[in-house]
PDB file of N, CA and C in Angstrom:
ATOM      1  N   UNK A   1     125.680 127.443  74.162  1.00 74.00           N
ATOM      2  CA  UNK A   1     125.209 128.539  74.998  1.00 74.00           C
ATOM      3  C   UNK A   1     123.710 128.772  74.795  1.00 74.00           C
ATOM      4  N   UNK A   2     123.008 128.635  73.511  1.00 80.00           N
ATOM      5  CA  UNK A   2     121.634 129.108  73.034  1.00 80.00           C
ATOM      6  C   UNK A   2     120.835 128.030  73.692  1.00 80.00           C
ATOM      7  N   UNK A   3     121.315 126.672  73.642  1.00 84.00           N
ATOM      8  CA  UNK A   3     120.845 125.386  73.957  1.00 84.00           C
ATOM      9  C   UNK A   3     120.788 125.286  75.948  1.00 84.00           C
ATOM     10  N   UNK A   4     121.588 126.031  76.531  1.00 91.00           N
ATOM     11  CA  UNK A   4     121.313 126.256  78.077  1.00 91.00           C
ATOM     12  C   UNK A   4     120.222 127.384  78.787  1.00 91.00           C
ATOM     13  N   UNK A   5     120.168 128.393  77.845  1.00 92.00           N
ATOM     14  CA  UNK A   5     119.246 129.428  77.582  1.00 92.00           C
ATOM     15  C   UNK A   5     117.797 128.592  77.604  1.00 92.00           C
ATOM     16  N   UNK A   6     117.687 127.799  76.544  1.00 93.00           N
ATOM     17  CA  UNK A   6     116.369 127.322  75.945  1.00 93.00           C
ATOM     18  C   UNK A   6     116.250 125.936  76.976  1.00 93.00           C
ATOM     19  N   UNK A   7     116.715 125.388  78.078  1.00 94.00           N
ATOM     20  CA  UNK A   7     116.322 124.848  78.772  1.00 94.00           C
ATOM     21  C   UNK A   7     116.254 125.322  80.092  1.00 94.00           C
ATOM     22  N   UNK A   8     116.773 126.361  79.961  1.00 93.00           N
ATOM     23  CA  UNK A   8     116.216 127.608  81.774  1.00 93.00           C
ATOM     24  C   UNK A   8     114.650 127.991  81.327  1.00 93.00           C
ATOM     25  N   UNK A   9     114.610 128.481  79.761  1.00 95.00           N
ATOM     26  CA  UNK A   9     113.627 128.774  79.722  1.00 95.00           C
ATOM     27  C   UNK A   9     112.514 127.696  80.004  1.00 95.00           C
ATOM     28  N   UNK A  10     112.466 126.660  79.437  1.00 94.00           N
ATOM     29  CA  UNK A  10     111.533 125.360  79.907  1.00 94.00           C
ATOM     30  C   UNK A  10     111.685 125.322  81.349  1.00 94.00           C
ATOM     31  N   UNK A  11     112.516 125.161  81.838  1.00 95.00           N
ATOM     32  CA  UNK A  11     112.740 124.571  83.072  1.00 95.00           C
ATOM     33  C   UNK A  11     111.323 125.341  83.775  1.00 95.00           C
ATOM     34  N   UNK A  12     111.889 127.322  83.552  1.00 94.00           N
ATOM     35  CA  UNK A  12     110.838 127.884  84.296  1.00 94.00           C
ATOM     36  C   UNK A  12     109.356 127.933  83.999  1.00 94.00           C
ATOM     37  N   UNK A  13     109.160 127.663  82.612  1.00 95.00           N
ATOM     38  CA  UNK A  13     107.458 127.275  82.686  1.00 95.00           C
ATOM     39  C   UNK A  13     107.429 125.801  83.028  1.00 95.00           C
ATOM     40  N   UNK A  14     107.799 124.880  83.184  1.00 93.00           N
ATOM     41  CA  UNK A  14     107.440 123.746  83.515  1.00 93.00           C
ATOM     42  C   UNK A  14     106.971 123.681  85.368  1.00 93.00           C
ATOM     43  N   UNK A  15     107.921 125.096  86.191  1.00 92.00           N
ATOM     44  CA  UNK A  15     108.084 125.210  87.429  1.00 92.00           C
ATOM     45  C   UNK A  15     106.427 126.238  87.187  1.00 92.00           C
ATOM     46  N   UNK A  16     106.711 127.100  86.151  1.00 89.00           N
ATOM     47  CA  UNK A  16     105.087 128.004  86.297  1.00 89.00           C
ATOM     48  C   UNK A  16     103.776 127.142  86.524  1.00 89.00           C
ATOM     49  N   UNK A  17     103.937 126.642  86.035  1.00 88.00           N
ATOM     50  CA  UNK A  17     102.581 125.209  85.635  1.00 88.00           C
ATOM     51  C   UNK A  17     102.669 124.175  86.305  1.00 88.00           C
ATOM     52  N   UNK A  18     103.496 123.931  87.175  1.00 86.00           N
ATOM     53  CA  UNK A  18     103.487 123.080  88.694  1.00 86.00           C
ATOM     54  C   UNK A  18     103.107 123.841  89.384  1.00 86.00           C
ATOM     55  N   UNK A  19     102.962 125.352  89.778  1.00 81.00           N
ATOM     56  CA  UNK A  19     103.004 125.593  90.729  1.00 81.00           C
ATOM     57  C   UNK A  19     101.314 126.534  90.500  1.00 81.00           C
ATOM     58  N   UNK A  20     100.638 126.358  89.028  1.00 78.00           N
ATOM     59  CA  UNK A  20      99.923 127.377  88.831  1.00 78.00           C
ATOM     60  C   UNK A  20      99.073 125.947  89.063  1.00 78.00           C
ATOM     61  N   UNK A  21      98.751 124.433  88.817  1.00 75.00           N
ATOM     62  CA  UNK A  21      97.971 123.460  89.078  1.00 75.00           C
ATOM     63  C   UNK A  21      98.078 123.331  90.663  1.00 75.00           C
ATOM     64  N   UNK A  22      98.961 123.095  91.414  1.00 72.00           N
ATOM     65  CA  UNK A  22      99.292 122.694  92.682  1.00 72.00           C
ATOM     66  C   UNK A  22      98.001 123.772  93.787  1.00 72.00           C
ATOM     67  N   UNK A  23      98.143 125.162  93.069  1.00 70.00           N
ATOM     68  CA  UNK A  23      97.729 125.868  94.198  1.00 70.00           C
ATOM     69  C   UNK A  23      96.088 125.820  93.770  1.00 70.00           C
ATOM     70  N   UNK A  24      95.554 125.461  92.467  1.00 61.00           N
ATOM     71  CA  UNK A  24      94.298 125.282  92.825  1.00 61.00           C
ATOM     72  C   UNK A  24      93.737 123.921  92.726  1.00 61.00           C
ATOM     73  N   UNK A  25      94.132 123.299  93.565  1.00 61.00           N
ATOM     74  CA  UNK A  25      94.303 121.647  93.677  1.00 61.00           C
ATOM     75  C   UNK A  25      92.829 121.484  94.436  1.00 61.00           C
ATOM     76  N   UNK A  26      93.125 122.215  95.809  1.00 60.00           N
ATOM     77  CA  UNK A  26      91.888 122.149  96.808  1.00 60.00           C
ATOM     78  C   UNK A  26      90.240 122.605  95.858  1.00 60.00           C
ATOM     79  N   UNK A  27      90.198 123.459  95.035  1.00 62.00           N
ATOM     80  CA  UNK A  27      88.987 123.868  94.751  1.00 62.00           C
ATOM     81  C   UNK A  27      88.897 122.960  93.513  1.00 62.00           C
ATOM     82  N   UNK A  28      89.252 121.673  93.166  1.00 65.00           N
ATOM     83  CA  UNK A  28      88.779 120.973  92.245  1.00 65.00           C
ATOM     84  C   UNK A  28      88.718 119.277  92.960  1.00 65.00           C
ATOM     85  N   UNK A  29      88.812 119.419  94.049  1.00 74.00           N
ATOM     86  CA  UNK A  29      87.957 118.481  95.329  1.00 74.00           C
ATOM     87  C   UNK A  29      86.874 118.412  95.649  1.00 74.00           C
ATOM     88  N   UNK A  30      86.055 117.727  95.518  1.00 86.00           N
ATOM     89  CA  UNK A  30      84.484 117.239  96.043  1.00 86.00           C
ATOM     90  C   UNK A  30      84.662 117.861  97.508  1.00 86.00           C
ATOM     91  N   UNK A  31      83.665 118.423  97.690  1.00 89.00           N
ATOM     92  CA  UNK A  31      83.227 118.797  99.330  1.00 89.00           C
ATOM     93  C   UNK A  31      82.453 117.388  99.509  1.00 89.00           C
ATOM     94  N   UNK A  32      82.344 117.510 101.309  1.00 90.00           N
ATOM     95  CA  UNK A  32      81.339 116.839 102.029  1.00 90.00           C
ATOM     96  C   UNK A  32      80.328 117.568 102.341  1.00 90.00           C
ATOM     97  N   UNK A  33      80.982 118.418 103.250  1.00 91.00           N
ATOM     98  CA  UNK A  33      80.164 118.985 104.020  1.00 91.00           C
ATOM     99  C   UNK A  33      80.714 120.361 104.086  1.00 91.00           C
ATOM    100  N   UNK A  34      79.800 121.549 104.711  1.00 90.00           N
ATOM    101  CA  UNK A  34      80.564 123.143 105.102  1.00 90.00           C
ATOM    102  C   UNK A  34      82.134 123.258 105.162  1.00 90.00           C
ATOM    103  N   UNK A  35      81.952 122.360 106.284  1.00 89.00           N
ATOM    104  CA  UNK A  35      83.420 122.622 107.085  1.00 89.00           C
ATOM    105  C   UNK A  35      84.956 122.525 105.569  1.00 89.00           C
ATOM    106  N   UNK A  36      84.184 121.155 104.740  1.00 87.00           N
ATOM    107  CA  UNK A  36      85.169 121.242 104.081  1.00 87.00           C
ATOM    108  C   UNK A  36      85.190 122.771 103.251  1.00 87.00           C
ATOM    109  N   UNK A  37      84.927 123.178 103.090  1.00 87.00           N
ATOM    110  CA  UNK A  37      84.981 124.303 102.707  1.00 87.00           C
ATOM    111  C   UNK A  37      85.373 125.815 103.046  1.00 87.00           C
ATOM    112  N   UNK A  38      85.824 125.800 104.545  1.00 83.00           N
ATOM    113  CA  UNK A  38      86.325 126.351 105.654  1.00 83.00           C
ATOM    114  C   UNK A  38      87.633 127.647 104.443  1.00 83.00           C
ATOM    115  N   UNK A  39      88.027 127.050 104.023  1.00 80.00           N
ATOM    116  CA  UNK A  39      89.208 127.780 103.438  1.00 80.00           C
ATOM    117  C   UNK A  39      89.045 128.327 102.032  1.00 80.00           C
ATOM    118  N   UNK A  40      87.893 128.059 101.974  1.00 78.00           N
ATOM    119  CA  UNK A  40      87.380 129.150 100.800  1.00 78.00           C
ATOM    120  C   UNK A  40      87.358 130.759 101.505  1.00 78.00           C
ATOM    121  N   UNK A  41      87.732 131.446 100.126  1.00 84.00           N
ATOM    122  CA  UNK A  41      88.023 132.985 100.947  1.00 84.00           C
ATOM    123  C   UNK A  41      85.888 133.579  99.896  1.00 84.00           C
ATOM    124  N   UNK A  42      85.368 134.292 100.872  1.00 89.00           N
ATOM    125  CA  UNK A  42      84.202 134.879 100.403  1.00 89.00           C
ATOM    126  C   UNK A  42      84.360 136.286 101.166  1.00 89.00           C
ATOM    127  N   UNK A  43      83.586 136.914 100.050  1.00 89.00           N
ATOM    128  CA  UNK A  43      83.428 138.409 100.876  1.00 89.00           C
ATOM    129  C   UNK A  43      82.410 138.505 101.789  1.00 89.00           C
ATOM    130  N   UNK A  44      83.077 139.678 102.730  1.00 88.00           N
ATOM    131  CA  UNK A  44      81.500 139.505 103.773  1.00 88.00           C
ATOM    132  C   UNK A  44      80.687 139.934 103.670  1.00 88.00           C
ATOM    133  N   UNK A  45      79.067 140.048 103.576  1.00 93.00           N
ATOM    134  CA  UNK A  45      78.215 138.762 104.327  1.00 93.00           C
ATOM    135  C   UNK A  45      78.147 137.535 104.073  1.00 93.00           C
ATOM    136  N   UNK A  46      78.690 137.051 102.582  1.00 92.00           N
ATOM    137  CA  UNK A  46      78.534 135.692 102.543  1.00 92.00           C
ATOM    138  C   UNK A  46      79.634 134.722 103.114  1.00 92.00           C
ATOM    139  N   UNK A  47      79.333 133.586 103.171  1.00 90.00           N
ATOM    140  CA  UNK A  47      80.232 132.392 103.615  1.00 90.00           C
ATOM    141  C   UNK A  47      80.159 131.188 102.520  1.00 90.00           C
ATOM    142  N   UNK A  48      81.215 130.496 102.763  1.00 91.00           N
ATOM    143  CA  UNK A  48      81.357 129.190 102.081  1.00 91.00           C
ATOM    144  C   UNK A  48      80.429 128.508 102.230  1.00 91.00           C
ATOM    145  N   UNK A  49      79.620 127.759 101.681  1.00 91.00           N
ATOM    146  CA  UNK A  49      78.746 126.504 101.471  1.00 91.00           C
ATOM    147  C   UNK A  49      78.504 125.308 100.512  1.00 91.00           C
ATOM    148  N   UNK A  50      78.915 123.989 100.965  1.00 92.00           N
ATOM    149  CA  UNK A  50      78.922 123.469 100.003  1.00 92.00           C
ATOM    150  C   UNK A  50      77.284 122.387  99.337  1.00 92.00           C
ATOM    151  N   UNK A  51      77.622 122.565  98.337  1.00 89.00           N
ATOM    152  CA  UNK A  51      76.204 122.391  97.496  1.00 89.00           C
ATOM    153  C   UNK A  51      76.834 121.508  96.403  1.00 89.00           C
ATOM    154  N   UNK A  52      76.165 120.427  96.115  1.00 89.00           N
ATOM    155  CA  UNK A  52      76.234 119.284  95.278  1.00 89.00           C
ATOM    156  C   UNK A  52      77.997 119.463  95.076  1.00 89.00           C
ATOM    157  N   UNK A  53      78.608 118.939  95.921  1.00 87.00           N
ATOM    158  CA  UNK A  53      80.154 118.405  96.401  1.00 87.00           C
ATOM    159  C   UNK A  53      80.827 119.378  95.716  1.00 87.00           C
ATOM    160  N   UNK A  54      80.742 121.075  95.801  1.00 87.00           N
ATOM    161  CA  UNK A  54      81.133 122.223  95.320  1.00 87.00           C
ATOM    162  C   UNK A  54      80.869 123.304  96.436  1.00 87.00           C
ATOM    163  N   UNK A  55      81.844 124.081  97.075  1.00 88.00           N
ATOM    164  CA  UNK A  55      81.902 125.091  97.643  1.00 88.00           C
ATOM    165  C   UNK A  55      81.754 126.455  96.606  1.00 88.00           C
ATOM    166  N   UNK A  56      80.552 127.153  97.589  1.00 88.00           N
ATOM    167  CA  UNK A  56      79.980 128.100  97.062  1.00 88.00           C
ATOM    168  C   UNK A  56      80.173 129.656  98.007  1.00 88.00           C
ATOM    169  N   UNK A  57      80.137 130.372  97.727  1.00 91.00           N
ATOM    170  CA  UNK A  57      79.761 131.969  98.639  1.00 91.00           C
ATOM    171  C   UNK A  57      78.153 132.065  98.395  1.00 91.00           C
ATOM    172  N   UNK A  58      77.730 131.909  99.645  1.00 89.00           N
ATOM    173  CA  UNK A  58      75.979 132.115  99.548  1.00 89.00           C
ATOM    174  C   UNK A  58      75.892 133.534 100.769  1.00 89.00           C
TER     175      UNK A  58
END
């Protein structure tokens, strides 16, 4: 019984840490250009820009 316990528990950080790498997958991608950068969230007035293959808020 202790031994089914202690592999739910793994199970769910192994699912935490798939899912905590997966979602910041995109912001550890080289930009090209602006556009790639489109889905960066910035506050307004600034916007996304990318600068040496890194999206920025300028």
């Amino acid at each position: 019984m202790g031994g089914i316990i202690k592999i739910v528990y793994a199970f769910v950080i192994f699912i935490s840490l798939i899912l905590i790498v997966t979602s910041n997958v995109h912001s550890l991608l080289p930009c090209g250009t602006d556009d790639d950068c489109a889905n960066d969230p910035c506050i307004h007035p600034e916007y996304p820009h990318c600068h040496m293959e890194q999206c920025h808020c300028v």
